[in-house]
Short mmCIF file of C-alpha atoms in Angstrom, two decimals:
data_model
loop_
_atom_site.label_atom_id
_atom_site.label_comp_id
_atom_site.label_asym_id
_atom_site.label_seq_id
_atom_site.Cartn_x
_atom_site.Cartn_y
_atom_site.Cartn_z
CA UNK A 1 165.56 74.29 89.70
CA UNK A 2 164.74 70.46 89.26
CA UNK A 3 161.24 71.92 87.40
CA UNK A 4 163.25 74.13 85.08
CA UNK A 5 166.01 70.87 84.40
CA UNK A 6 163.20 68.60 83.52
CA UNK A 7 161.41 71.20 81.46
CA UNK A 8 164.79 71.43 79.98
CA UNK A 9 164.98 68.07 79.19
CA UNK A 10 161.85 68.00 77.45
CA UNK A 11 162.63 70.19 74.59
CA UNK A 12 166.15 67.97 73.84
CA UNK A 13 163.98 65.03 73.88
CA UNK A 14 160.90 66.78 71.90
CA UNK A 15 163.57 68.33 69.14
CA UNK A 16 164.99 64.97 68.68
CA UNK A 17 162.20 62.85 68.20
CA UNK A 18 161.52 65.34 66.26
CA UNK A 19 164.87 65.89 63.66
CA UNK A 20 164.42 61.57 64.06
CA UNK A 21 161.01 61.77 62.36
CA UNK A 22 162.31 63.99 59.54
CA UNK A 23 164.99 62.26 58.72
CA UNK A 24 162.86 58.83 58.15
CA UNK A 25 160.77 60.66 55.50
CA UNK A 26 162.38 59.96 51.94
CA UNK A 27 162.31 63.64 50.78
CA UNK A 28 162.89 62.45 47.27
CA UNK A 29 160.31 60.50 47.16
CA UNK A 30 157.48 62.96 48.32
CA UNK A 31 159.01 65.56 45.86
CA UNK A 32 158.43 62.59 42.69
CA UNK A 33 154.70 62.05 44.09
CA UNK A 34 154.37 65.89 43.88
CA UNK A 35 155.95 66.31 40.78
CA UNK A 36 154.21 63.06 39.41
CA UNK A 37 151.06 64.84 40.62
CA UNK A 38 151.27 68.06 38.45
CA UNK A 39 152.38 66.05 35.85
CA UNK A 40 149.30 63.60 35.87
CA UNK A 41 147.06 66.86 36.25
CA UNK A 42 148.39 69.02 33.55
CA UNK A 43 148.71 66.29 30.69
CA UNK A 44 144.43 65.51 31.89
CA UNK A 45 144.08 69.32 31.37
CA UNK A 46 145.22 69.40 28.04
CA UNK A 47 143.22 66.49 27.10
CA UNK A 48 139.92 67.74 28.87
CA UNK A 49 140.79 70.99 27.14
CA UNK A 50 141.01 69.59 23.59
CA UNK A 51 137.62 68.18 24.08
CA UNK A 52 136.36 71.58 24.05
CA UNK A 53 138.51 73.30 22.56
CA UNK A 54 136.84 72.27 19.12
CA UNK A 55 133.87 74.33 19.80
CA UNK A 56 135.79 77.75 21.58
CA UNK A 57 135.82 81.50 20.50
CA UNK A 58 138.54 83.47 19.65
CA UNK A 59 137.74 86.80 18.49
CA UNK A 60 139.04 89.78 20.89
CA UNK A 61 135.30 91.22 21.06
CA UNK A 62 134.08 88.05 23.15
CA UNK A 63 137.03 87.10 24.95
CA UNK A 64 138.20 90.29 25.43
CA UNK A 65 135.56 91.38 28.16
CA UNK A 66 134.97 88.40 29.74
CA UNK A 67 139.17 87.69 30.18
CA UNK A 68 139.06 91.47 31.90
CA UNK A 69 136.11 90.27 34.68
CA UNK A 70 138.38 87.22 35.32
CA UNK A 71 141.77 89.51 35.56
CA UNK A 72 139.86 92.02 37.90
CA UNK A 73 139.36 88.95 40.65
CA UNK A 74 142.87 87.65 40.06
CA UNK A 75 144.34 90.66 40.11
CA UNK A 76 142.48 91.98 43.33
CA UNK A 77 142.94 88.37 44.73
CA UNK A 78 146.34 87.77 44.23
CA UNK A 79 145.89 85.00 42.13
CA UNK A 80 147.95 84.51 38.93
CA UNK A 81 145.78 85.23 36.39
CA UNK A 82 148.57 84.15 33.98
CA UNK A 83 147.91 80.40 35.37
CA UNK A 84 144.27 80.19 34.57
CA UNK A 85 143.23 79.19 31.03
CA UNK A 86 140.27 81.12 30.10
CA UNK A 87 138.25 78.94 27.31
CA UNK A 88 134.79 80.54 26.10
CA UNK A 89 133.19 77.93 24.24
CA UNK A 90 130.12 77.85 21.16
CA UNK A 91 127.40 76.04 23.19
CA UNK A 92 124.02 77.17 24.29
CA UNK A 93 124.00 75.26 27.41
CA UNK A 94 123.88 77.56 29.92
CA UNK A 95 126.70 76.33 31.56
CA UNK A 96 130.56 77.05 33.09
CA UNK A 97 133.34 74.53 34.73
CA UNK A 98 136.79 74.07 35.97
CA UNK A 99 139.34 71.59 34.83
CA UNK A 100 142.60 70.23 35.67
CA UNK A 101 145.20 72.07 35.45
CA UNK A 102 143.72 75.61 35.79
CA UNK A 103 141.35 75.37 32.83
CA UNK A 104 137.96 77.48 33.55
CA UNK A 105 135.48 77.08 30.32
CA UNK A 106 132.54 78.97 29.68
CA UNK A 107 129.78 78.45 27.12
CA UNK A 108 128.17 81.35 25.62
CA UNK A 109 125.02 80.10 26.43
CA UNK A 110 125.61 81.31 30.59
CA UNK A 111 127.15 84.69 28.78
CA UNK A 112 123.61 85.37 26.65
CA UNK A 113 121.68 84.43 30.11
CA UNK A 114 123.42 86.76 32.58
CA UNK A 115 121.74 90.46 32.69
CA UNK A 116 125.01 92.06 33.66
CA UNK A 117 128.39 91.17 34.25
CA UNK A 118 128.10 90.78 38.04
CA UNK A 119 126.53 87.75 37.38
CA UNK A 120 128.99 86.12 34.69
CA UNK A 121 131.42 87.37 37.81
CA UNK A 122 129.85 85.34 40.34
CA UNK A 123 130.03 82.53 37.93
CA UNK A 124 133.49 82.96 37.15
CA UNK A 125 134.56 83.04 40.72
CA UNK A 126 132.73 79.95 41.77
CA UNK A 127 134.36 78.07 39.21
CA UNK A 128 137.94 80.31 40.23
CA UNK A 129 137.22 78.56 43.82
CA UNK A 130 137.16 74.97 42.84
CA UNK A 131 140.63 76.01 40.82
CA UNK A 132 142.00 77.60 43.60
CA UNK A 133 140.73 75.01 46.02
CA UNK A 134 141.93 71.98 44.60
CA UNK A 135 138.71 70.61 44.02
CA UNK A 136 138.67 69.28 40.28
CA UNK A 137 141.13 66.99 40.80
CA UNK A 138 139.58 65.63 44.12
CA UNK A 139 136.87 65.07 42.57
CA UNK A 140 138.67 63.41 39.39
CA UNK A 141 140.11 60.50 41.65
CA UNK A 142 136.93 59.96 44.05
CA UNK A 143 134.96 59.43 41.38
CA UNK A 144 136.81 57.55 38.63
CA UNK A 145 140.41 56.72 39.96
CA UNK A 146 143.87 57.68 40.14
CA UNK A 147 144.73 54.31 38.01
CA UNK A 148 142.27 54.95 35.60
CA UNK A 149 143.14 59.05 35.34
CA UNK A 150 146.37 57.35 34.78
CA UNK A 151 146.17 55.35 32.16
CA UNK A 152 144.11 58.22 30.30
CA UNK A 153 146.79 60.08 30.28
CA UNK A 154 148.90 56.57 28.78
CA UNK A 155 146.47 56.55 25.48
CA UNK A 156 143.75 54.94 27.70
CA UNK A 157 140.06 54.97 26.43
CA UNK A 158 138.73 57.45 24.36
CA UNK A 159 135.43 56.25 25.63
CA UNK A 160 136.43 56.50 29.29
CA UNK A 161 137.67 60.60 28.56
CA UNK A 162 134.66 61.61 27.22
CA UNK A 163 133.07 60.00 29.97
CA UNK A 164 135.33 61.84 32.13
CA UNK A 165 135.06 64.81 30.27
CA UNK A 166 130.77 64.81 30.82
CA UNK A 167 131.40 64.67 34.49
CA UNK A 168 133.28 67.31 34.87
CA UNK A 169 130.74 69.73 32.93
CA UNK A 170 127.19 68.12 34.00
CA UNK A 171 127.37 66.96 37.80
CA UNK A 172 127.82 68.73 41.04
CA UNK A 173 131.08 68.31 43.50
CA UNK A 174 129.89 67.38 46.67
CA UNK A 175 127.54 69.43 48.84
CA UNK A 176 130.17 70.95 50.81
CA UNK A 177 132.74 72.05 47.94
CA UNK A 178 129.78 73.81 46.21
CA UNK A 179 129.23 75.60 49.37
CA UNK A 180 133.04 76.07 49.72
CA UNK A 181 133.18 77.29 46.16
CA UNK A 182 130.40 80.18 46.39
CA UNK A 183 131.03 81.38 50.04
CA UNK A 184 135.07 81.92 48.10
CA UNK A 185 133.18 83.58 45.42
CA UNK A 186 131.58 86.01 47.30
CA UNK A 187 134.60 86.98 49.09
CA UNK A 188 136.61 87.13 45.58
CA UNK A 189 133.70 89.50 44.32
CA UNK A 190 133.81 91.92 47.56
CA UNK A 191 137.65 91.99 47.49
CA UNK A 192 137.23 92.99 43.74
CA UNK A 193 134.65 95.74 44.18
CA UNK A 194 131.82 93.91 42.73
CA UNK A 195 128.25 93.37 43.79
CA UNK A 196 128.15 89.55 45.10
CA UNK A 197 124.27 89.98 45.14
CA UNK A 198 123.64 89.68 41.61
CA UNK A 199 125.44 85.96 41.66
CA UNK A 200 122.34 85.10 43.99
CA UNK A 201 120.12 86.76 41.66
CA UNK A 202 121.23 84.86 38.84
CA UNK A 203 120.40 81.30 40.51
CA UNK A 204 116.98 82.22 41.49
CA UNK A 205 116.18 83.18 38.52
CA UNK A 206 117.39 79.92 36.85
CA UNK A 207 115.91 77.59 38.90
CA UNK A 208 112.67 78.98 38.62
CA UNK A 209 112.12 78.90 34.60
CA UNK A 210 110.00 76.99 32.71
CA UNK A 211 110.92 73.04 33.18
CA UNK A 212 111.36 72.92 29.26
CA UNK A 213 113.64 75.73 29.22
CA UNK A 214 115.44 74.70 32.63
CA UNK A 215 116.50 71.22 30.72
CA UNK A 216 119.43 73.57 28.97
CA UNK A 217 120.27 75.38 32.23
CA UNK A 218 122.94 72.82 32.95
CA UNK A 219 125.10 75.12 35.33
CA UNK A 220 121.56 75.29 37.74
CA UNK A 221 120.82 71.81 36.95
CA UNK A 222 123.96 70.55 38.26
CA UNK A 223 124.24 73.05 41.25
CA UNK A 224 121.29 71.03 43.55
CA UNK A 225 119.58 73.44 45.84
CA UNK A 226 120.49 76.71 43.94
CA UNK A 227 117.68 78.74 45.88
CA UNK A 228 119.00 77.58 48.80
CA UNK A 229 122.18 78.55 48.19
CA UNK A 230 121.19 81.98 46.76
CA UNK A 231 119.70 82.25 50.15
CA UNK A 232 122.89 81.44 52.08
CA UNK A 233 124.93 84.05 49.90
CA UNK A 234 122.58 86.48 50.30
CA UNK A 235 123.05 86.02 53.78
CA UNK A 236 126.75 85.94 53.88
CA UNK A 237 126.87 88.97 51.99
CA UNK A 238 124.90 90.91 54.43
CA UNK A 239 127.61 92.03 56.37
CA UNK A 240 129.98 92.28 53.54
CA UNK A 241 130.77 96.26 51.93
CA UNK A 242 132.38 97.12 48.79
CA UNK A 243 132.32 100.47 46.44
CA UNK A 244 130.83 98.80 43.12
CA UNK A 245 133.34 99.44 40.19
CA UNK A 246 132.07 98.43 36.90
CA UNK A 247 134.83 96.31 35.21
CA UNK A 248 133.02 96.84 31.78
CA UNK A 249 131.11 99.84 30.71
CA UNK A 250 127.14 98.91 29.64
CA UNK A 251 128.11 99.58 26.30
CA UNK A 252 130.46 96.63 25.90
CA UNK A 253 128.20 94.77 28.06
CA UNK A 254 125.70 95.06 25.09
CA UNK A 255 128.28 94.64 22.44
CA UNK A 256 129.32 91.54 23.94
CA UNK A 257 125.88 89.71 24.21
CA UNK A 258 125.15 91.53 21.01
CA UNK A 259 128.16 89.38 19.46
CA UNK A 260 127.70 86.26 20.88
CA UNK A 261 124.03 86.34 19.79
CA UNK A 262 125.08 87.08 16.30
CA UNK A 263 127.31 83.95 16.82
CA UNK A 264 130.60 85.04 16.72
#
């Protein structure tokens, strides 16, 4: 009896100390950080955005196929595809990135250098991680400053943005949210009924051209250790079964890299 009194006793005390803890946080003030937060992250978006926006394609025969690889892993992911703002962008560069406020931009140039879509996919779905993940705007603060982000967003530099805006599209997140980011891809890829080897393929490939060539492969260049990494998802994806379902048929596949060369 005294055992089951004092155990008793424990969970008053515990649920106490407990409802006493809760009530010293200032509730209103955590919701004005969050709110402050989104705020702060969607006003950098649409400035990032702008940036390169200039450049970015509109016609229905390039966005078209690429906006129905991205809906397939929202869709199968339950992610809101409706959030993400799909950007494809005039620019050789071989490259793809995230930015604030669920904008994902890809350059034509990583389009016309993928041999199917399975590898614009694995792309996509990297870039879909860091979204998803939080990282762009983890990265945004560690490496410039929440003060500074701020006073971007307050008519701040125009200097300091496109500073801003370069290191978001030509240098790697840390070792271990690149690794986050493509182990997430894989499983958005399997979960979508699409090949995750291919995404592997694509890397090797990359980092092994020409060094001339390899000085426009800025999505590689900025992904360190990309055979490595190929390696690892290879690996990882081992184990991992899915019935392959095209999302586009080779025919538009064509079409699409037949457009884009044609610069449209």
């Amino acid at each position: 009896m005294r055992r089951i009194f004092f155990q008793g006793c424990s969970v008053v005390v515990l649920f106490f100390a407990a409802w006493f803890a809760l009530r010293q946080v200032d509730w209103m003030s955590f919701f004005k950080v969050k709110q402050a937060t989104e705020s702060l992250e969607e006003k950098l978006g649409d400035i990032f955005s702008e940036i390169f926006g200039r450049d970015e394609l509109y016609s229905s025969s390039v966005t078209a196929p690429i906006d129905s690889i991205l809906t397939r892993l929202c869709t199968e992911n339950d992610i809101d595809r409706d959030q993400i703002k799909l950007h494809i962008v005039d620019n050789d560069e071989v490259n793809a990135f995230a930015l604030p406020d669920k904008h994902l931009v890809v350059f034509s140039g990583l389009i016309l250098s993928a041999e199917n879509e399975s590898e614009v996919c694995g792309v996509l779905g990297h870039e879909l991680a860091h979204i998803q993940l939080g990282h762009v705007m983890k990265k945004l603060v560690k490496e410039i400053g929440l003060s500074v982000l701020i006073s971007m967003t307050a008519g701040g530099s125009g200097e300091v943005v496109r500073e801003a805006a370069k290191m978001l599209s030509s240098s790697a997140f840390d070792r271990e949210l690149e690794r986050e980011a493509d182990i997430k891809s894989v499983d958005y890829m399997v979960k979508a009924d699409i090949r995750p080897e291919p995404f592997a393929d694509f890397m090797f490939r990359l980092s092994g051209e020409e060094t001339e060539i390899a000085k426009a492969l800025t999505w590689v260049s900025t992904h360190p250790d990309s055979k490595d990494r190929a390696e690892y998802i290879i690996g990882y994806s081992k184990n991992k079964r899915c019935e392959y379902r095209p999302v586009l048929s080779e025919e538009s596949w064509e079409n699409l890299q037949k457009r884009l060369g044609e610069g449209e």
